[in-house]
Amino acid sequence: MTSIIPALDTRTAEGSALQAVLLDMDGTLVDTEGFWWDAEVEIFAELGHELGEEHREVVVGGPMTRSASYLIHATGADITLPALSSLLNARFEELVDRGVPLMPGAARLLTELAAHEVPTALVSASHRRIIDRVLKSIGPDHFALTVAGDEVARTKPHPDPYLLAAVGLGAEPARCAVVEDTATGVAAAEAAGCRVVAVPSVVPIEPAEGRLVVGSLEEVDLAFLRGLINGMP
């Protein structure tokens, strides 16, 4: 984890305050959901199995152990979970090392949050070794702390990663705005008691109480996130 910076009071006239912003990584800030799918397709092809799009909708946004377990069960591939996880991580790293594109609006949003000293955390189901590689493209200085999927007892869709991030930033979960791209991540954030902005990457996400759905990060800025905490826009 990186060093923690003090929370800035972003209190509004209504008396509510945005205390922190918690951001997912894959598919939210960086366009890597396709990388994971490519790695899965390539590895299973080498194992003699073809993955259809119906599998992609199941594994998107999930932690490595859940996705790998599902694919082994669905295909009947003759490989253990630890062995498959190792192969997938290694293949993903190869793809990431070629360069990771940021999602539209990601760089602007991160720059704005940093300019206003809003405490910001990266909360991902990916393992630490993956996060550290991707951070080279995103810029580690944008985050007061980062939480990896292999650093918590229960990762997404459980609330633990977001609760850990909120505590680390000294923020109340209800005063944290979370930006996620998958139903798994949204479930984790909402279970933690956070307000959520969903930016669906592969599978659609429906609006709900305490949750807004937008088409792109280009629609999200600091004013938008403050409004989310205040029950707006």
Coordinates of C-alpha atoms in Angstrom, one line a residue, residues 105-189:
G105 CA -12.0 10.1 -19.0
A106 CA -9.8 8.2 -16.5
A107 CA -6.8 10.5 -16.7
R108 CA -8.9 13.7 -16.4
L109 CA -10.8 12.3 -13.4
L110 CA -7.7 11.2 -11.6
T111 CA -6.0 14.5 -12.3
E112 CA -9.0 16.5 -10.9
L113 CA -9.2 14.4 -7.7
A114 CA -5.5 14.9 -7.1
A115 CA -5.7 18.6 -7.8
H116 CA -8.4 18.9 -5.1
E117 CA -6.6 16.6 -2.7
V118 CA -9.5 14.2 -2.5
P119 CA -8.3 10.9 -0.8
T120 CA -8.4 8.3 -3.5
A121 CA -7.9 4.5 -3.4
L122 CA -7.5 1.8 -6.0
V123 CA -9.6 -1.3 -5.0
S124 CA -9.1 -4.3 -7.3
A125 CA -9.8 -8.0 -7.3
S126 CA -6.5 -8.4 -9.2
H127 CA -3.4 -9.7 -7.4
R128 CA -0.8 -7.3 -6.1
R129 CA 1.8 -8.3 -8.7
I130 CA -0.8 -7.4 -11.4
I131 CA -1.8 -4.1 -9.8
D132 CA 1.8 -2.9 -9.5
R133 CA 2.4 -3.6 -13.2
V134 CA -0.7 -1.7 -14.2
L135 CA 0.0 1.2 -11.9
K136 CA 3.0 2.0 -14.1
S137 CA 0.5 3.1 -16.8
I138 CA -2.1 4.7 -14.4
G139 CA 0.4 6.5 -12.2
P140 CA 0.8 5.3 -8.6
D141 CA 0.9 8.9 -7.3
H142 CA -2.8 9.2 -7.9
F143 CA -3.7 6.9 -5.0
A144 CA -3.2 7.3 -1.3
L145 CA -3.5 3.5 -1.0
T146 CA -4.2 0.4 -3.1
V147 CA -6.0 -2.8 -2.1
A148 CA -5.3 -6.0 -4.0
G149 CA -7.5 -9.1 -4.2
D150 CA -4.9 -11.3 -2.6
E151 CA -4.5 -9.0 0.3
V152 CA -8.0 -9.6 1.8
A153 CA -9.5 -12.8 3.2
R154 CA -12.6 -12.2 1.0
T155 CA -12.4 -10.2 -2.2
K156 CA -15.3 -8.9 -4.4
P157 CA -18.3 -9.4 -4.3
H158 CA -17.7 -9.3 -0.5
P159 CA -17.4 -5.9 1.0
D160 CA -14.0 -6.4 2.7
P161 CA -11.9 -4.6 0.1
Y162 CA -14.0 -1.5 0.1
L163 CA -14.3 -1.5 3.9
L164 CA -10.5 -1.9 4.2
A165 CA -10.0 1.1 1.8
A166 CA -12.4 3.3 3.7
V167 CA -10.7 2.5 7.0
G168 CA -7.3 3.1 5.5
L169 CA -8.4 6.6 4.3
G170 CA -10.2 7.4 7.6
A171 CA -13.5 7.7 5.8
E172 CA -17.1 6.5 6.5
P173 CA -18.2 4.0 3.8
A174 CA -21.4 6.0 3.3
R175 CA -19.3 9.1 2.5
C176 CA -17.3 7.2 -0.1
A177 CA -18.0 7.3 -3.8
V178 CA -17.1 4.1 -5.6
V179 CA -16.6 3.8 -9.4
E180 CA -17.1 0.2 -10.7
D181 CA -17.7 -1.5 -14.1
T182 CA -19.1 -4.9 -13.1
A183 CA -21.9 -6.3 -11.1
T184 CA -19.4 -8.1 -8.9
G185 CA -17.7 -4.9 -8.0
V186 CA -20.9 -3.0 -7.5
A187 CA -22.2 -5.7 -5.1
A188 CA -19.0 -5.4 -3.1
A189 CA -19.2 -1.6 -2.8

